Amino acid sequence: MVEQERRSTDRKVADYWDEHTDETYFGETYWLANPVINRHHQSKAAGGRDYESWVNFSVKHFLAEQCPVERVLSIGSGDGALERHLASINTARHIDGIDLAPKRIEIAREEAVNAGMQDTIHYSVCNVETNPFPLSDYDAIYFNSSLHHMSDLDAILIKCCTALKQDGYLFVNEYIGPNRFTFSDREKEVMQSVFHLIPEKYRVSHAEHDRGQIRKQVHYPDPAEVERVDPSEAIHSEEIVDSLKRHFKIEEFNYTGGTLMQFMLLDIAGNFKESDAESMQILQLIFDIEDTLVASGGLLPHFAMIIARP
């Protein structure tokens, strides 16, 4: 019965992500799709160092002297953007990508061929929690917004620890906030208060259901609906850091923003444009409030770049 339930959940999760291959949460609606917010996020992921992205930071700051390393594994590879990025900067001779969603793997394979990277990047469709990794002795393992989908954090991290070389790296770019976005009253209060600091002209929605309307309040997700739509979504996200500490030595922990912005700017992020100086001032104010509250302990970090070793 347990195995049957597992297979049913796997199918539901795979179907959800196969149906969302076009990344419809991007464009003018998703906070990290905004170029200015994304640069802020990437800078914080690198601990303020001068790197183009968190991927470049992980490779050039930690693996550079060994590159190309022999083997790298990407868990929850999606459409393959991470693996292609890694291949483009000569990270490894052999890059494995694993994902539960067949259509996403199909897209990733096609894109790898289109980029001439098919001899370097190799994909497989499987549930990494119930199946072995393609190989072992990896120089690095990556989770890019995928670890928060794992139902048994300790089990998957033990597998990673075993599969890594003794001097290997685990790179985790993740949502580590409340499970299924069950925000506290305090978090909601701060989000709503900061939201009302935003002038109305920057609160115009780009979502299909209320496009052009001025948002009056933050739209929070319903945890029950989150679970219904994707049973794996943020299932144990708030436990990620503690689980990592049990099985790895954390070399670096960089808060990357988003505690307020993820849902406060949902569907309105596209209103903040570099060509609009006033919108940039408002966005900088949001950065400062969010960063200050997290740094002071007034809010918990919801996103982080974590570098760990066995």
Short mmCIF file of C-alpha atoms in Angstrom, two decimals:
data_model
loop_
_atom_site.label_atom_id
_atom_site.label_comp_id
_atom_site.label_asym_id
_atom_site.label_seq_id
_atom_site.Cartn_x
_atom_site.Cartn_y
_atom_site.Cartn_z
CA MET A 1 0.00 0.00 0.00
CA VAL A 2 2.82 2.39 0.89
CA GLU A 3 4.59 1.65 -2.39
CA GLN A 4 1.35 2.17 -4.31
CA GLU A 5 0.88 5.56 -2.63
CA ARG A 6 4.46 6.46 -3.46
CA ARG A 7 3.98 5.64 -7.15
CA SER A 8 0.74 7.63 -7.22
CA THR A 9 2.46 10.65 -5.68
CA ASP A 10 5.38 10.33 -8.10
CA ARG A 11 2.98 10.33 -11.05
CA LYS A 12 1.16 13.38 -9.74
CA VAL A 13 4.38 15.32 -9.18
CA ALA A 14 5.81 14.30 -12.57
CA ASP A 15 2.57 15.24 -14.33
CA TYR A 16 2.53 18.64 -12.64
CA TRP A 17 6.05 19.53 -13.75
CA ASP A 18 5.54 18.08 -17.23
CA GLU A 19 2.55 20.40 -17.60
CA HIS A 20 4.60 23.40 -16.47
CA THR A 21 7.55 23.08 -18.81
CA ASP A 22 6.98 26.59 -20.15
CA GLU A 23 7.79 28.15 -16.75
CA THR A 24 4.66 30.30 -16.77
CA TYR A 25 5.61 31.82 -13.40
CA PHE A 26 8.36 33.81 -15.10
CA GLY A 27 7.88 36.93 -17.23
CA GLU A 28 6.51 39.94 -15.36
CA THR A 29 5.03 37.94 -12.50
CA TYR A 30 7.86 36.06 -10.79
CA TRP A 31 10.22 37.97 -8.50
CA LEU A 32 13.45 36.38 -9.77
CA ALA A 33 12.49 37.04 -13.39
CA ASN A 34 13.08 40.73 -12.71
CA PRO A 35 16.69 41.44 -13.85
CA VAL A 36 17.45 43.81 -10.97
CA ILE A 37 16.08 41.46 -8.33
CA ASN A 38 17.91 38.57 -9.95
CA ARG A 39 21.24 40.43 -9.82
CA HIS A 40 20.61 41.21 -6.15
CA HIS A 41 19.88 37.53 -5.56
CA GLN A 42 22.99 36.36 -7.44
CA SER A 43 25.22 38.81 -5.57
CA LYS A 44 23.92 37.65 -2.21
CA ALA A 45 24.32 34.00 -3.25
CA ALA A 46 28.01 34.70 -3.85
CA GLY A 47 28.35 36.40 -0.48
CA GLY A 48 28.74 39.79 -2.14
CA ARG A 49 31.66 38.64 -4.27
CA ASP A 50 31.93 39.69 -7.90
CA TYR A 51 30.49 36.70 -9.77
CA GLU A 52 27.98 36.73 -12.60
CA SER A 53 25.81 34.05 -11.03
CA TRP A 54 25.65 31.56 -8.18
CA VAL A 55 26.67 28.85 -10.65
CA ASN A 56 29.85 30.69 -11.64
CA PHE A 57 30.51 31.33 -7.96
CA SER A 58 30.21 27.64 -7.10
CA VAL A 59 32.55 26.58 -9.89
CA LYS A 60 35.14 29.35 -9.97
CA HIS A 61 35.40 29.90 -6.22
CA PHE A 62 35.37 26.28 -5.07
CA LEU A 63 36.24 23.99 -8.01
CA ALA A 64 38.40 26.24 -10.20
CA GLU A 65 41.78 24.62 -9.56
CA GLN A 66 40.39 21.18 -10.46
CA CYS A 67 38.24 22.09 -13.47
CA PRO A 68 37.24 20.29 -15.43
CA VAL A 69 36.51 17.83 -12.64
CA GLU A 70 35.55 14.29 -13.56
CA ARG A 71 31.89 14.01 -12.51
CA VAL A 72 29.07 16.30 -11.40
CA LEU A 73 25.48 15.38 -10.52
CA SER A 74 22.44 17.67 -10.75
CA ILE A 75 19.40 16.44 -8.83
CA GLY A 76 16.06 17.76 -10.05
CA SER A 77 17.51 18.95 -13.33
CA GLY A 78 14.28 20.20 -14.90
CA ASP A 79 14.82 21.49 -18.44
CA GLY A 80 18.60 21.31 -18.10
CA ALA A 81 19.54 24.99 -17.78
CA LEU A 82 21.91 24.32 -14.88
CA GLU A 83 23.71 21.47 -16.61
CA ARG A 84 24.18 23.50 -19.79
CA HIS A 85 25.54 26.38 -17.74
CA LEU A 86 27.98 24.04 -15.99
CA ALA A 87 29.09 22.57 -19.31
CA SER A 88 29.52 26.02 -20.87
CA ILE A 89 32.13 26.98 -18.26
CA ASN A 90 33.99 23.66 -18.52
CA THR A 91 33.02 22.44 -15.06
CA ALA A 92 33.23 18.69 -15.62
CA ARG A 93 33.95 16.00 -18.18
CA HIS A 94 30.77 14.14 -17.23
CA ILE A 95 27.56 15.80 -15.99
CA ASP A 96 24.56 13.73 -14.88
CA GLY A 97 21.07 15.21 -14.62
CA ILE A 98 18.18 13.44 -12.89
CA ASP A 99 14.52 14.41 -12.81
CA LEU A 100 11.19 12.75 -12.12
CA ALA A 101 9.38 14.44 -15.03
CA PRO A 102 9.87 12.66 -18.41
CA LYS A 103 8.88 15.63 -20.57
CA ARG A 104 11.37 17.86 -18.80
CA ILE A 105 14.14 15.35 -19.37
CA GLU A 106 13.14 15.13 -23.03
CA ILE A 107 13.47 18.91 -23.32
CA ALA A 108 16.80 18.87 -21.47
CA ARG A 109 18.21 16.22 -23.81
CA GLU A 110 17.09 18.14 -26.89
CA GLU A 111 18.62 21.36 -25.60
CA ALA A 112 21.88 19.58 -24.79
CA VAL A 113 22.03 18.27 -28.36
CA ASN A 114 21.21 21.72 -29.74
CA ALA A 115 24.09 23.15 -27.71
CA GLY A 116 26.47 20.39 -28.83
CA MET A 117 26.83 19.18 -25.24
CA GLN A 118 25.36 15.68 -25.58
CA ASP A 119 28.73 13.99 -25.03
CA THR A 120 29.16 15.79 -21.70
CA ILE A 121 25.62 15.89 -20.28
CA HIS A 122 23.66 12.70 -19.61
CA TYR A 123 20.08 12.48 -18.33
CA SER A 124 17.89 9.90 -16.65
CA VAL A 125 14.28 9.86 -15.49
CA CYS A 126 13.86 8.52 -11.98
CA ASN A 127 12.91 9.28 -8.41
CA VAL A 128 16.26 9.84 -6.70
CA GLU A 129 14.73 8.96 -3.35
CA THR A 130 13.91 5.40 -4.41
CA ASN A 131 16.54 4.73 -7.08
CA PRO A 132 20.36 4.70 -7.03
CA PHE A 133 22.37 7.55 -8.50
CA PRO A 134 23.73 6.94 -12.02
CA LEU A 135 27.33 6.85 -10.77
CA SER A 136 29.36 7.48 -7.62
CA ASP A 137 32.53 9.35 -6.68
CA TYR A 138 31.10 12.70 -7.73
CA ASP A 139 33.24 15.80 -7.39
CA ALA A 140 30.13 17.91 -6.81
CA ILE A 141 26.39 17.46 -6.41
CA TYR A 142 23.91 20.27 -7.10
CA PHE A 143 20.41 20.97 -5.82
CA ASN A 144 18.87 23.97 -7.55
CA SER A 145 15.43 24.52 -6.00
CA SER A 146 14.92 20.77 -5.82
CA LEU A 147 15.94 19.70 -2.31
CA HIS A 148 12.78 21.28 -0.89
CA HIS A 149 10.80 18.71 -2.92
CA MET A 150 12.37 15.71 -1.14
CA SER A 151 10.16 13.74 1.25
CA ASP A 152 13.05 12.28 3.29
CA LEU A 153 15.82 14.84 3.64
CA ASP A 154 18.06 12.70 5.82
CA ALA A 155 17.91 9.75 3.42
CA ILE A 156 18.72 11.79 0.30
CA LEU A 157 21.53 13.67 2.02
CA ILE A 158 23.06 10.43 3.28
CA LYS A 159 23.00 9.17 -0.34
CA CYS A 160 24.71 12.38 -1.43
CA CYS A 161 27.34 12.08 1.28
CA THR A 162 28.08 8.52 0.17
CA ALA A 163 28.16 9.43 -3.53
CA LEU A 164 30.53 12.37 -3.12
CA LYS A 165 34.28 12.09 -3.11
CA GLN A 166 35.80 12.77 0.30
CA ASP A 167 36.85 16.23 -0.85
CA GLY A 168 33.69 16.83 -2.91
CA TYR A 169 31.19 19.66 -2.62
CA LEU A 170 27.45 19.85 -2.16
CA PHE A 171 25.96 23.03 -3.65
CA VAL A 172 22.44 23.89 -2.51
CA ASN A 173 20.56 26.88 -3.95
CA GLU A 174 17.23 26.55 -2.21
CA TYR A 175 14.01 27.68 -0.65
CA ILE A 176 14.41 26.96 3.08
CA GLY A 177 11.33 28.78 4.36
CA PRO A 178 8.17 27.47 6.04
CA ASN A 179 6.81 24.12 4.88
CA ARG A 180 4.29 24.59 2.06
CA PHE A 181 4.54 28.38 2.57
CA THR A 182 2.74 28.27 5.92
CA PHE A 183 3.86 31.75 6.89
CA SER A 184 3.65 33.00 10.46
CA ASP A 185 1.38 35.89 11.44
CA ARG A 186 4.53 37.99 11.92
CA GLU A 187 5.76 37.26 8.39
CA LYS A 188 2.38 38.08 6.89
CA GLU A 189 2.17 41.28 8.92
CA VAL A 190 5.56 42.50 7.70
CA MET A 191 4.83 41.53 4.08
CA GLN A 192 1.54 43.42 4.13
CA SER A 193 3.06 46.47 5.83
CA VAL A 194 5.92 46.75 3.34
CA PHE A 195 3.52 46.07 0.46
CA HIS A 196 1.55 49.20 1.41
CA LEU A 197 4.74 51.28 1.12
CA ILE A 198 4.73 50.53 -2.62
CA PRO A 199 2.96 53.26 -4.66
CA GLU A 200 -0.19 52.06 -6.41
CA LYS A 201 1.29 52.46 -9.89
CA TYR A 202 3.81 49.73 -9.02
CA ARG A 203 1.12 47.43 -7.64
CA VAL A 204 -0.61 46.89 -10.99
CA SER A 205 -1.02 43.15 -11.55
CA HIS A 206 0.32 41.25 -14.56
CA ALA A 207 -1.51 38.03 -13.63
CA GLU A 208 -4.09 36.68 -16.06
CA HIS A 209 -6.99 36.75 -13.58
CA ASP A 210 -6.61 40.42 -12.54
CA ARG A 211 -4.34 41.95 -15.17
CA GLY A 212 -4.28 45.75 -15.01
CA GLN A 213 -5.88 45.95 -11.58
CA ILE A 214 -4.18 47.54 -8.58
CA ARG A 215 -3.35 44.97 -5.93
CA LYS A 216 -4.61 45.96 -2.47
CA GLN A 217 -2.99 43.16 -0.50
CA VAL A 218 -0.47 40.35 -0.67
CA HIS A 219 -1.85 37.08 -2.05
CA TYR A 220 -0.60 34.27 0.19
CA PRO A 221 -0.69 30.63 -0.94
CA ASP A 222 -3.06 28.20 0.74
CA PRO A 223 -0.90 25.36 2.15
CA ALA A 224 -3.66 22.82 1.51
CA GLU A 225 -3.91 23.89 -2.13
CA VAL A 226 -0.11 23.79 -2.44
CA GLU A 227 -0.17 20.17 -1.29
CA ARG A 228 -3.08 19.27 -3.56
CA VAL A 229 -1.44 20.70 -6.68
CA ASP A 230 2.06 19.36 -6.01
CA PRO A 231 2.44 17.02 -2.99
CA SER A 232 6.21 17.50 -3.08
CA GLU A 233 6.19 21.32 -2.94
CA ALA A 234 8.14 22.60 0.09
CA ILE A 235 7.20 19.43 1.94
CA HIS A 236 10.06 19.72 4.48
CA SER A 237 11.71 22.96 3.38
CA GLU A 238 12.08 24.47 6.84
CA GLU A 239 14.04 21.40 7.97
CA ILE A 240 16.68 21.56 5.22
CA VAL A 241 19.35 23.44 7.16
CA ASP A 242 19.13 21.20 10.24
CA SER A 243 19.28 18.09 8.07
CA LEU A 244 22.32 19.43 6.20
CA LYS A 245 24.08 20.09 9.51
CA ARG A 246 23.48 16.49 10.57
CA HIS A 247 25.25 15.02 7.55
CA PHE A 248 27.60 17.69 6.20
CA LYS A 249 29.95 20.41 7.29
CA ILE A 250 28.56 23.72 6.09
CA GLU A 251 31.36 25.76 4.55
CA GLU A 252 29.29 28.79 3.66
CA PHE A 253 25.70 29.96 4.16
CA ASN A 254 24.56 32.96 2.16
CA TYR A 255 21.04 34.34 2.55
CA THR A 256 19.83 35.25 -0.94
CA GLY A 257 16.73 37.39 -0.32
CA GLY A 258 13.10 36.61 -1.00
CA THR A 259 11.66 36.34 2.50
CA LEU A 260 9.37 39.26 1.69
CA MET A 261 9.72 39.52 -2.06
CA GLN A 262 8.69 36.02 -3.15
CA PHE A 263 4.99 36.58 -2.58
CA MET A 264 4.86 40.30 -1.85
CA LEU A 265 6.00 41.01 -5.42
CA LEU A 266 4.11 38.10 -6.98
CA ASP A 267 2.50 39.27 -10.24
CA ILE A 268 3.84 42.84 -9.84
CA ALA A 269 7.61 42.30 -10.08
CA GLY A 270 7.58 43.40 -13.72
CA ASN A 271 6.63 46.93 -12.71
CA PHE A 272 10.11 47.63 -11.37
CA LYS A 273 12.22 48.61 -14.36
CA GLU A 274 15.73 50.04 -14.60
CA SER A 275 14.39 52.71 -16.95
CA ASP A 276 12.15 53.98 -14.13
CA ALA A 277 14.34 55.63 -11.47
CA GLU A 278 11.52 55.91 -8.94
CA SER A 279 10.74 52.21 -9.17
CA MET A 280 14.42 51.46 -8.53
CA GLN A 281 14.33 53.58 -5.37
CA ILE A 282 11.30 51.67 -4.13
CA LEU A 283 12.93 48.35 -4.96
CA GLN A 284 16.11 49.36 -3.11
CA LEU A 285 13.98 50.26 -0.10
CA ILE A 286 12.46 46.77 -0.21
CA PHE A 287 15.93 45.22 -0.44
CA ASP A 288 17.10 47.23 2.57
CA ILE A 289 14.07 46.42 4.72
CA GLU A 290 14.22 42.72 3.92
CA ASP A 291 17.98 42.41 4.38
CA THR A 292 17.98 44.41 7.63
CA LEU A 293 15.17 42.42 9.21
CA VAL A 294 16.77 39.10 8.30
CA ALA A 295 20.24 40.22 9.47
CA SER A 296 18.80 41.40 12.80
CA GLY A 297 16.81 38.22 13.37
CA GLY A 298 13.48 39.98 12.88
CA LEU A 299 12.69 37.62 10.02
CA LEU A 300 14.01 34.19 9.10
CA PRO A 301 15.78 33.62 5.77
CA HIS A 302 13.58 31.84 3.23
CA PHE A 303 16.20 31.37 0.50
CA ALA A 304 19.88 30.53 0.75
CA MET A 305 22.97 29.39 -1.12
CA ILE A 306 24.65 26.71 0.97
CA ILE A 307 28.03 25.14 0.29
CA ALA A 308 28.76 21.96 2.22
CA ARG A 309 31.26 19.10 2.34
CA PRO A 310 31.04 15.53 3.66
#
